[in-house]
Each structure stands twice: as structure tokens, then as C-alpha cells.
XYZ file of C-alpha atoms in Angstrom:
286
model
C -26.772 -7.159 19.191
C -23.900 -8.488 17.320
C -24.512 -7.077 13.424
C -24.469 -3.461 12.246
C -28.480 -1.596 11.859
C -29.448 0.989 9.799
C -32.089 2.948 11.129
C -34.213 6.048 9.645
C -34.894 8.687 12.482
C -37.385 11.429 12.505
C -37.318 14.461 9.922
C -34.889 16.999 11.573
C -36.334 20.095 9.653
C -39.787 19.241 11.226
C -38.098 18.572 14.904
C -36.212 22.172 14.191
C -39.785 24.205 13.085
C -41.088 22.697 16.464
C -37.864 23.505 18.885
C -37.832 26.840 17.119
C -41.926 27.135 17.766
C -41.179 26.380 21.495
C -37.971 28.206 22.217
C -38.595 31.528 20.797
C -42.828 31.622 21.235
C -42.238 30.376 25.186
C -39.864 33.215 25.485
C -42.167 35.371 23.226
C -45.428 34.453 25.801
C -43.287 35.217 28.860
C -42.500 38.759 28.044
C -45.628 39.195 26.866
C -47.714 37.571 30.124
C -45.170 37.931 32.708
C -46.226 34.327 33.761
C -43.025 31.472 34.630
C -45.181 28.792 33.307
C -44.356 29.802 29.715
C -40.146 28.917 30.386
C -41.942 24.880 30.639
C -41.953 25.941 26.409
C -38.219 27.329 26.744
C -36.837 23.970 28.626
C -38.568 21.896 25.801
C -37.271 23.001 23.724
C -33.999 23.133 25.009
C -34.195 19.805 25.226
C -35.411 18.986 21.758
C -32.501 20.585 20.390
C -30.467 17.736 21.754
C -31.309 15.461 19.343
C -31.001 17.160 16.300
C -28.304 15.395 14.635
C -26.495 16.146 11.465
C -25.146 13.432 9.104
C -22.667 14.201 6.131
C -22.391 12.375 3.129
C -19.995 9.293 3.391
C -20.296 9.840 6.784
C -22.379 8.028 10.299
C -23.643 8.514 13.086
C -23.514 5.182 15.843
C -26.598 5.532 17.887
C -26.259 4.085 21.676
C -29.023 4.733 24.849
C -27.285 4.127 28.104
C -23.953 1.733 26.646
C -27.066 -0.454 24.148
C -26.321 -0.169 20.460
C -29.914 1.356 18.985
C -28.607 1.240 15.226
C -26.191 3.422 12.470
C -27.980 5.824 10.277
C -25.429 6.738 7.130
C -28.154 8.384 5.312
C -26.709 12.190 4.954
C -29.204 14.889 5.935
C -30.281 16.118 9.143
C -32.446 13.747 11.958
C -33.909 13.883 14.891
C -33.139 10.824 17.661
C -34.181 10.354 20.989
C -32.737 13.285 23.285
C -30.610 10.798 25.699
C -28.996 8.975 22.692
C -24.782 9.174 22.580
C -24.087 10.001 19.363
C -20.808 7.959 17.815
C -19.825 10.068 14.559
C -17.691 7.271 12.122
C -16.400 8.292 8.704
C -17.140 6.180 5.807
C -14.800 7.987 3.313
C -11.882 6.232 2.118
C -8.612 6.614 4.063
C -4.962 6.843 2.980
C -2.557 5.144 5.455
C 0.718 5.925 4.596
C 3.332 3.288 7.039
C 6.445 4.017 8.645
C 9.210 2.592 6.655
C 10.266 -0.727 8.794
C 13.203 -2.311 8.796
C 12.437 -6.074 8.235
C 14.692 -9.037 7.651
C 12.907 -11.224 4.071
C 13.350 -14.809 3.289
C 17.175 -15.106 2.942
C 17.512 -12.719 6.280
C 18.596 -9.740 4.609
C 17.876 -6.282 6.331
C 15.202 -4.554 3.519
C 13.230 -0.959 5.046
C 10.311 -1.752 2.962
C 7.074 0.551 3.839
C 3.188 -0.013 2.397
C 0.319 2.708 1.414
C -3.026 1.655 2.497
C -6.347 2.826 1.002
C -9.302 1.462 2.951
C -12.715 2.416 4.334
C -15.395 1.197 7.409
C -18.134 -0.658 5.801
C -19.373 -2.496 8.988
C -19.553 0.312 11.720
C -20.680 -1.536 14.798
C -17.660 -4.081 13.998
C -15.103 -0.472 13.365
C -17.188 1.336 16.461
C -17.276 -1.889 19.351
C -14.829 -5.051 18.090
C -12.152 -3.113 18.609
C -10.822 -0.162 21.269
C -9.608 1.914 18.258
C -9.546 1.161 14.854
C -7.747 3.328 13.434
C -5.209 2.802 15.872
C -5.966 -0.949 15.275
C -5.141 -0.509 10.866
C -1.842 1.023 11.791
C -0.705 -1.357 13.481
C -2.666 -4.081 11.781
C -0.897 -2.627 8.740
C 2.754 -3.321 10.241
C 1.726 -6.488 11.559
C 0.588 -8.206 7.667
C 4.361 -6.079 6.004
C 6.638 -8.068 8.475
C 5.003 -10.628 7.507
C 5.045 -10.573 4.168
C 8.190 -9.732 3.649
C 10.011 -12.319 5.774
C 7.880 -15.194 3.036
C 9.091 -13.552 0.066
C 13.316 -12.678 -0.708
C 14.033 -9.217 -1.882
C 15.410 -9.931 -5.060
C 16.897 -13.297 -6.785
C 20.809 -14.498 -7.084
C 21.074 -17.141 -9.972
C 25.415 -16.513 -8.552
C 24.314 -18.850 -5.454
C 21.499 -21.302 -7.512
C 18.657 -19.121 -5.456
C 15.194 -18.791 -7.743
C 12.725 -17.806 -6.851
C 8.976 -17.222 -8.947
C 7.397 -13.704 -6.907
C 10.150 -11.287 -4.776
C 9.787 -8.283 -3.509
C 11.384 -6.087 -6.148
C 9.916 -7.699 -9.434
C 6.824 -9.022 -8.528
C 5.087 -5.875 -7.597
C 1.469 -7.499 -8.778
C 1.732 -10.358 -7.011
C 3.392 -8.526 -3.882
C 0.819 -6.412 -3.368
C -1.992 -8.809 -3.845
C -0.797 -11.180 -1.188
C -0.576 -8.032 1.018
C -3.657 -7.024 0.469
C -5.077 -9.995 0.939
C -3.234 -10.135 4.495
C -4.277 -7.419 5.319
C -7.740 -7.937 4.429
C -7.965 -10.861 6.841
C -6.710 -8.953 9.934
C -8.704 -5.786 9.865
C -12.000 -7.939 9.017
C -12.750 -8.577 11.818
C -13.423 -4.016 12.615
C -15.463 -3.901 9.448
C -12.914 -2.182 7.579
C -12.606 -3.382 4.110
C -9.138 -2.209 2.117
C -9.403 -0.615 -1.385
C -6.326 -1.305 -1.857
C -2.491 -2.149 -0.598
C 0.993 -1.570 -2.122
C 4.884 -1.608 -1.612
C 5.668 2.108 -1.112
C 9.143 2.099 -0.860
C 11.858 -0.884 -0.773
C 15.674 -1.009 0.086
C 18.235 -2.737 1.317
C 19.473 -1.422 4.729
C 21.864 0.908 5.189
C 24.534 -1.467 6.417
C 24.432 -3.904 3.584
C 23.552 -1.316 0.647
C 26.519 -0.819 -0.405
C 27.432 -4.374 -0.166
C 24.292 -5.554 -2.190
C 25.458 -2.672 -4.671
C 28.379 -4.453 -6.028
C 27.271 -7.080 -5.847
C 24.960 -6.223 -8.515
C 27.135 -4.426 -10.547
C 29.301 -8.260 -10.891
C 26.610 -9.614 -11.420
C 25.760 -7.583 -14.581
C 29.861 -7.226 -15.598
C 30.087 -11.230 -15.888
C 26.452 -11.278 -17.701
C 28.165 -8.188 -20.314
C 31.289 -9.895 -20.301
C 29.411 -13.259 -21.141
C 28.183 -11.527 -23.792
C 31.052 -10.121 -25.546
C 32.380 -13.153 -25.403
C 29.540 -15.584 -27.574
C 29.479 -12.759 -30.060
C 33.847 -12.790 -29.980
C 33.435 -16.015 -30.672
C 30.455 -16.224 -33.096
C 33.058 -13.370 -34.635
C 36.679 -15.486 -35.124
C 34.224 -19.018 -36.315
C 33.320 -16.232 -39.613
C 35.743 -15.228 -40.054
C 37.390 -18.599 -40.467
C 35.112 -19.680 -42.728
C 35.271 -16.385 -44.672
C 38.855 -16.944 -45.655
C 39.140 -20.885 -45.623
C 35.920 -20.025 -48.415
C 37.553 -17.619 -50.571
C 41.076 -19.100 -50.741
C 42.382 -15.380 -49.075
C 45.421 -16.849 -47.099
C 46.402 -21.033 -46.258
C 46.780 -20.555 -42.539
C 48.314 -23.909 -40.644
C 47.834 -24.730 -36.781
C 49.645 -23.018 -35.096
C 48.551 -19.523 -37.074
C 45.308 -19.837 -36.693
C 45.704 -20.040 -32.861
C 47.419 -16.696 -32.873
C 45.143 -14.924 -35.046
C 42.478 -16.374 -32.991
C 43.883 -14.646 -30.086
C 44.617 -11.595 -31.477
C 40.877 -11.671 -32.729
C 40.117 -12.624 -29.419
C 42.153 -9.802 -27.382
C 40.944 -7.308 -29.530
C 37.204 -7.895 -29.841
C 36.723 -8.576 -25.826
C 39.401 -5.954 -24.453
C 37.851 -2.570 -22.689
C 40.547 -0.242 -24.813
C 40.436 -0.139 -28.262
C 43.306 -2.077 -29.732
C 46.464 -0.870 -31.407
C 47.555 -2.801 -34.014
C 50.970 -3.520 -35.467
C 51.926 -3.240 -38.644
C 54.215 -6.987 -40.129
C 54.985 -5.541 -43.695
C 57.627 -8.980 -43.839
C 56.442 -12.285 -44.440
C 54.390 -14.254 -41.954
C 57.320 -15.882 -40.506
C 58.370 -12.618 -39.439
């Protein structure tokens, strides 16, 4: 037997009635007749009680007879099986697993802290019971291994200033990373008869030793990008101002005056602080 076998044992309510009849009937017979032979009925009823098994919704019982797999009960209810069967309980409910925060290196070698949230359930009770030693511990260990492998496949973020552009990153490509993680975990847990319902990154951040440096780098990148936009806008405004002055013949500027005007406008438009203009009450030559 290498696969799961679903069995439906005898109705437990009928056997419960037989147990009550033998047990209490035997006791009543002993009391009324004072004959110890009716103790056999009490003993038989006691033995029958060991065969009763209760299966709750979304639960199962794996049956073994002297080390041999007999089958699995998945339907909920009260049943009766051979009293010699050993009955191992395995839950079929969906379970959550929030892994610990692991320190791993991403594709670029940067240390990051990462954890995952996994939703899983048992679908094959035979594999969960006999293919692995402890299927719950197996889930924890294999999930951690999958997270470590996944983190080494992708960078934490793109670094455009260094010419590093990746289509998928841990920080921005949430859906793609989650799909890859779910596939990786499912491949590892399939041998234990476990189905992965969902796998997502629960926590992601740079490790403490480089977190401050990476924060400064991100701030510097943002400042450079903002300055770039400011300069583009300032150049457009200066160009527009020169064209308007030229078309409306408001003032005739030579190349030297245009250069001075462009310099002043660029200083005003690109400055972090408000400009303090100086009013020239003389001529353009003073």
C-alpha cells in the first residue's frame, strides 16, 4: 500500500447500542443471578468500546493493524472499527504558518530580513503519516528552505544608478514573488501530501547592519531624481521667457545679457530657498 485508501467502517451508533446492552445487561444479570459467568458479557462490551471512533468535520483517522496500513476515515461521524486498530488523528483543516524572520542574502549579496505566511492543508493522509517523520515540522523546515532559495534568486530592489535593472524584485514585484514562492513550497511539500493554498512574503526589510546606509542611498536617489525634474522645468521656463520677450519686442537683449538673464533665472528656479531680488533702478549697464 503506497496510496491513500478511503474506508467507511460500521455505524458507530449501532455498535454503541450493542456495547450498552452487553455492558449494563451483563452487570444487571450478575446482580440478579449472582453468577460470575455473565461477566463475560461485561468484558465483551468493554472490548467493543475500544472500537468506537469519532471523526469530527475536516478531520480524519488513519487506521493501522500491527503496523499495516488499513485505510483512512474522512467522513465525519461515529464509527466502529476493529478494536485492535491503532487510530492516528490527522487534521484536514487549513492551517496558517508564520515563519520566523530569516537573515538571507539577495541576488546582489545584500543581507535582508524576510519571513513568509503560508496557508496549507493535508490532502493525502497516507503521505502525511508515513512519508515524513513529522509533517508539521516538515512544513516549517521546508518553508524556511524555500524562502532562502527564493531570496537568493531576486534582488531586493533595482539600482538604476549602477545600471542594474531587474524585471522582478522582492520589494516591488509582490505578485510574481508570491507565485514563485508558492510554486517552490508546493514542490517541496507535495511528497508529504500537503497542498499549499497561499504563500506570501510577510516581512521584508534590509538587515540592520546596512539598513541606514540603504536608507541614505534611497534618499539620495530621490533627491537626484527631484533635482532632475526641477532642472528640466527650469530650462523650459527660461526658454519660454526668452521666446516671449523676443516675440513681443519688450526688450532687446544681446548674447551677454541673455546669458546673465538665464543664469539669474536658473538660480531663482533651482534654489532651495526663496530668492531675494535686487531691484536695479538704473540702466542695464549699471
